[in-house]
């Protein structure tokens, strides 16, 4: 999160800094953003930047805070909305992330995913980038998996299934945000992949 000093800035200056940061992140992957370009466009010194943000990751997290909060809220509400069904939860996470993208700069989210190396994106990796502990996500998803009616309930089996679902969520979201106009295609593919796993691992 930005420092208190950032929030105490005049609104015009805050908006100028964030505008420069969003412009930068909309043009290059998150791991390639240049603080020098941001501070030049924002008209601030490098020292000032570090009075407002701890580092580039702190800035990126703040830029994507709405997207982050939508997913956190989704994880918090998933048990109530989905009855602890991990497959319905996975679909809720996907749909919530996509709808959050409608409120954000899609190019910014695209470059966030590009920086995560799309072929290897999974939901745990994505959450870690937002500062959410991996074990928190793993614990929640495994607890749901135990109540979903799997054929086997040993830890290794559940963990493997959760990892597969995690990979599908992350990769499907990466596909969506790199080709947002074809969201419906990737959503259907995501649902199909979930159904293939569901048929293979549940009793019904």
Short mmCIF file of C-alpha atoms in Angstrom, two decimals:
data_model
loop_
_atom_site.label_atom_id
_atom_site.label_comp_id
_atom_site.label_asym_id
_atom_site.label_seq_id
_atom_site.Cartn_x
_atom_site.Cartn_y
_atom_site.Cartn_z
CA UNK A 1 0.00 0.00 0.00
CA UNK A 2 1.17 3.57 -0.62
CA UNK A 3 2.40 5.51 2.38
CA UNK A 4 0.33 8.06 4.27
CA UNK A 5 2.43 10.75 2.61
CA UNK A 6 1.05 9.69 -0.78
CA UNK A 7 -2.54 9.96 0.42
CA UNK A 8 -1.81 13.39 1.88
CA UNK A 9 -0.76 14.73 -1.52
CA UNK A 10 -3.10 17.07 -3.38
CA UNK A 11 -5.53 15.05 -5.50
CA UNK A 12 -4.17 16.51 -8.73
CA UNK A 13 -0.66 15.27 -7.92
CA UNK A 14 -1.87 11.82 -6.84
CA UNK A 15 -3.80 11.45 -10.07
CA UNK A 16 -0.80 12.60 -12.11
CA UNK A 17 1.44 9.98 -10.46
CA UNK A 18 -1.12 7.19 -10.90
CA UNK A 19 -1.80 8.26 -14.46
CA UNK A 20 1.89 7.96 -15.29
CA UNK A 21 2.08 4.56 -13.56
CA UNK A 22 -1.01 3.18 -15.30
CA UNK A 23 0.27 4.45 -18.65
CA UNK A 24 3.59 2.66 -18.07
CA UNK A 25 1.99 -0.61 -16.97
CA UNK A 26 -0.41 -0.53 -19.90
CA UNK A 27 2.57 -0.54 -22.27
CA UNK A 28 4.98 -3.10 -20.79
CA UNK A 29 4.79 -6.23 -18.60
CA UNK A 30 4.84 -5.51 -14.88
CA UNK A 31 8.38 -6.84 -14.45
CA UNK A 32 9.64 -4.40 -17.09
CA UNK A 33 8.12 -1.14 -15.86
CA UNK A 34 10.56 1.73 -15.47
CA UNK A 35 10.43 3.94 -12.41
CA UNK A 36 12.49 6.48 -14.36
CA UNK A 37 9.79 6.80 -17.02
CA UNK A 38 7.06 7.04 -14.37
CA UNK A 39 8.74 9.79 -12.37
CA UNK A 40 9.60 11.70 -15.56
CA UNK A 41 5.98 11.59 -16.76
CA UNK A 42 4.67 12.39 -13.28
CA UNK A 43 7.12 15.24 -12.74
CA UNK A 44 8.47 13.95 -9.42
CA UNK A 45 11.92 12.95 -8.16
CA UNK A 46 13.06 9.39 -7.58
CA UNK A 47 13.34 10.17 -3.89
CA UNK A 48 9.74 11.31 -3.83
CA UNK A 49 8.63 8.07 -5.47
CA UNK A 50 10.16 6.05 -2.63
CA UNK A 51 8.47 8.29 -0.09
CA UNK A 52 5.15 7.19 -1.60
CA UNK A 53 5.79 3.53 -2.49
CA UNK A 54 8.08 0.86 -1.08
CA UNK A 55 9.02 -0.42 -4.54
CA UNK A 56 7.61 -1.24 -7.97
CA UNK A 57 5.62 -4.19 -6.63
CA UNK A 58 3.95 -1.93 -4.08
CA UNK A 59 2.93 0.42 -6.90
CA UNK A 60 1.64 -2.42 -9.11
CA UNK A 61 -0.37 -3.90 -6.25
CA UNK A 62 -2.01 -0.52 -5.66
CA UNK A 63 -2.80 -0.05 -9.36
CA UNK A 64 -4.50 -3.44 -9.38
CA UNK A 65 -6.12 -3.03 -5.95
CA UNK A 66 -9.71 -3.17 -7.27
CA UNK A 67 -8.93 -6.35 -9.19
CA UNK A 68 -7.22 -7.78 -6.10
CA UNK A 69 -10.11 -6.88 -3.77
CA UNK A 70 -12.67 -8.46 -6.11
CA UNK A 71 -10.84 -11.78 -5.96
CA UNK A 72 -10.33 -11.59 -2.18
CA UNK A 73 -14.03 -10.86 -1.71
CA UNK A 74 -14.86 -13.75 -3.98
CA UNK A 75 -12.72 -16.14 -1.92
CA UNK A 76 -14.36 -14.89 1.28
CA UNK A 77 -17.89 -15.31 -0.04
CA UNK A 78 -17.35 -18.49 -2.03
CA UNK A 79 -18.44 -20.93 0.69
CA UNK A 80 -21.75 -19.14 1.15
CA UNK A 81 -22.43 -18.74 -2.56
CA UNK A 82 -21.14 -22.11 -3.72
CA UNK A 83 -21.91 -24.43 -0.83
CA UNK A 84 -18.24 -25.41 -0.50
CA UNK A 85 -18.24 -26.85 -4.02
CA UNK A 86 -14.76 -26.31 -5.40
CA UNK A 87 -15.90 -26.37 -9.04
CA UNK A 88 -18.56 -23.70 -8.54
CA UNK A 89 -16.02 -21.72 -6.53
CA UNK A 90 -13.51 -21.93 -9.37
CA UNK A 91 -16.10 -20.61 -11.81
CA UNK A 92 -17.04 -17.80 -9.39
CA UNK A 93 -13.39 -16.76 -9.05
CA UNK A 94 -13.02 -16.73 -12.83
CA UNK A 95 -16.19 -14.71 -13.44
CA UNK A 96 -15.40 -12.27 -10.63
CA UNK A 97 -11.90 -11.63 -12.00
CA UNK A 98 -13.23 -11.11 -15.52
CA UNK A 99 -15.93 -8.69 -14.36
CA UNK A 100 -13.32 -6.80 -12.31
CA UNK A 101 -11.37 -6.39 -15.53
CA UNK A 102 -14.27 -4.46 -16.99
CA UNK A 103 -13.64 -1.77 -14.36
CA UNK A 104 -9.87 -1.71 -14.82
CA UNK A 105 -7.53 -0.90 -17.69
CA UNK A 106 -7.47 -4.25 -19.51
CA UNK A 107 -3.99 -3.56 -20.91
CA UNK A 108 -2.70 -3.12 -17.36
CA UNK A 109 -4.07 -6.51 -16.30
CA UNK A 110 -2.75 -8.06 -19.53
CA UNK A 111 0.76 -6.87 -18.73
CA UNK A 112 0.44 -8.10 -15.16
CA UNK A 113 -0.26 -11.60 -16.49
CA UNK A 114 2.50 -11.36 -19.09
CA UNK A 115 4.96 -10.63 -16.30
CA UNK A 116 3.90 -13.87 -14.57
CA UNK A 117 4.89 -15.89 -17.66
CA UNK A 118 1.50 -16.99 -18.95
CA UNK A 119 2.21 -20.71 -19.60
CA UNK A 120 2.92 -21.18 -15.88
CA UNK A 121 0.27 -18.90 -14.35
CA UNK A 122 -1.89 -20.37 -11.62
CA UNK A 123 -4.21 -18.83 -9.07
CA UNK A 124 -1.75 -19.34 -6.20
CA UNK A 125 1.04 -17.60 -8.08
CA UNK A 126 -1.30 -14.78 -8.98
CA UNK A 127 -2.44 -14.36 -5.37
CA UNK A 128 1.14 -14.42 -4.12
CA UNK A 129 1.86 -11.44 -6.35
CA UNK A 130 -0.94 -9.64 -4.51
CA UNK A 131 0.57 -10.46 -1.12
CA UNK A 132 -1.94 -13.16 -0.17
CA UNK A 133 -0.31 -16.16 1.47
CA UNK A 134 -0.23 -19.28 -0.67
CA UNK A 135 -1.11 -21.52 2.25
CA UNK A 136 -4.28 -19.46 2.87
CA UNK A 137 -5.52 -20.15 -0.65
CA UNK A 138 -4.37 -23.77 -0.59
CA UNK A 139 -6.09 -24.37 2.74
CA UNK A 140 -9.39 -22.85 1.56
CA UNK A 141 -9.46 -24.73 -1.71
CA UNK A 142 -8.48 -28.04 -0.10
CA UNK A 143 -11.19 -27.61 2.56
CA UNK A 144 -13.75 -27.10 -0.21
CA UNK A 145 -12.37 -30.07 -2.13
CA UNK A 146 -12.94 -32.31 0.89
CA UNK A 147 -16.66 -31.41 0.81
CA UNK A 148 -17.16 -31.71 -2.93
CA UNK A 149 -17.54 -35.50 -3.03
CA UNK A 150 -14.21 -36.70 -4.41
CA UNK A 151 -13.64 -40.39 -5.04
CA UNK A 152 -10.60 -40.20 -2.80
CA UNK A 153 -9.99 -38.00 0.21
CA UNK A 154 -6.30 -38.58 0.85
CA UNK A 155 -4.21 -35.43 0.99
CA UNK A 156 -2.07 -36.19 -2.07
CA UNK A 157 -5.11 -36.69 -4.30
CA UNK A 158 -6.87 -33.55 -3.07
CA UNK A 159 -3.71 -31.48 -3.45
CA UNK A 160 -3.18 -32.71 -7.02
CA UNK A 161 -6.77 -31.85 -7.99
CA UNK A 162 -6.55 -28.40 -6.36
CA UNK A 163 -3.31 -27.74 -8.23
CA UNK A 164 -4.92 -28.70 -11.54
CA UNK A 165 -7.90 -26.43 -10.91
CA UNK A 166 -5.55 -23.63 -9.82
CA UNK A 167 -3.57 -23.91 -13.04
CA UNK A 168 -6.74 -23.84 -15.16
CA UNK A 169 -8.04 -20.72 -13.40
CA UNK A 170 -4.77 -18.83 -13.79
CA UNK A 171 -4.15 -19.86 -17.39
CA UNK A 172 -7.74 -19.12 -18.44
CA UNK A 173 -7.62 -15.65 -16.87
CA UNK A 174 -4.32 -14.99 -18.62
CA UNK A 175 -5.91 -16.01 -21.94
CA UNK A 176 -8.90 -13.72 -21.32
CA UNK A 177 -6.91 -10.62 -20.47
CA UNK A 178 -4.56 -11.09 -23.41
CA UNK A 179 -7.51 -11.40 -25.79
CA UNK A 180 -10.40 -9.75 -23.94
CA UNK A 181 -12.73 -9.48 -26.93
CA UNK A 182 -12.95 -13.28 -27.04
CA UNK A 183 -13.74 -13.75 -23.34
CA UNK A 184 -16.74 -15.97 -24.12
CA UNK A 185 -14.51 -18.48 -25.94
CA UNK A 186 -12.06 -18.79 -23.05
CA UNK A 187 -14.85 -18.96 -20.49
CA UNK A 188 -16.46 -21.90 -22.28
CA UNK A 189 -13.09 -23.64 -22.58
CA UNK A 190 -12.53 -23.05 -18.86
CA UNK A 191 -15.93 -24.54 -17.99
CA UNK A 192 -15.24 -27.54 -20.24
CA UNK A 193 -11.91 -28.21 -18.56
CA UNK A 194 -13.46 -27.98 -15.11
CA UNK A 195 -16.15 -30.45 -16.16
CA UNK A 196 -13.54 -32.91 -17.42
CA UNK A 197 -11.81 -32.82 -14.04
CA UNK A 198 -15.12 -33.02 -12.16
CA UNK A 199 -16.23 -36.15 -14.03
CA UNK A 200 -12.89 -37.79 -13.34
CA UNK A 201 -12.56 -37.08 -9.62
CA UNK A 202 -16.07 -37.04 -8.11
CA UNK A 203 -18.46 -39.86 -7.31
CA UNK A 204 -21.31 -38.36 -9.39
#
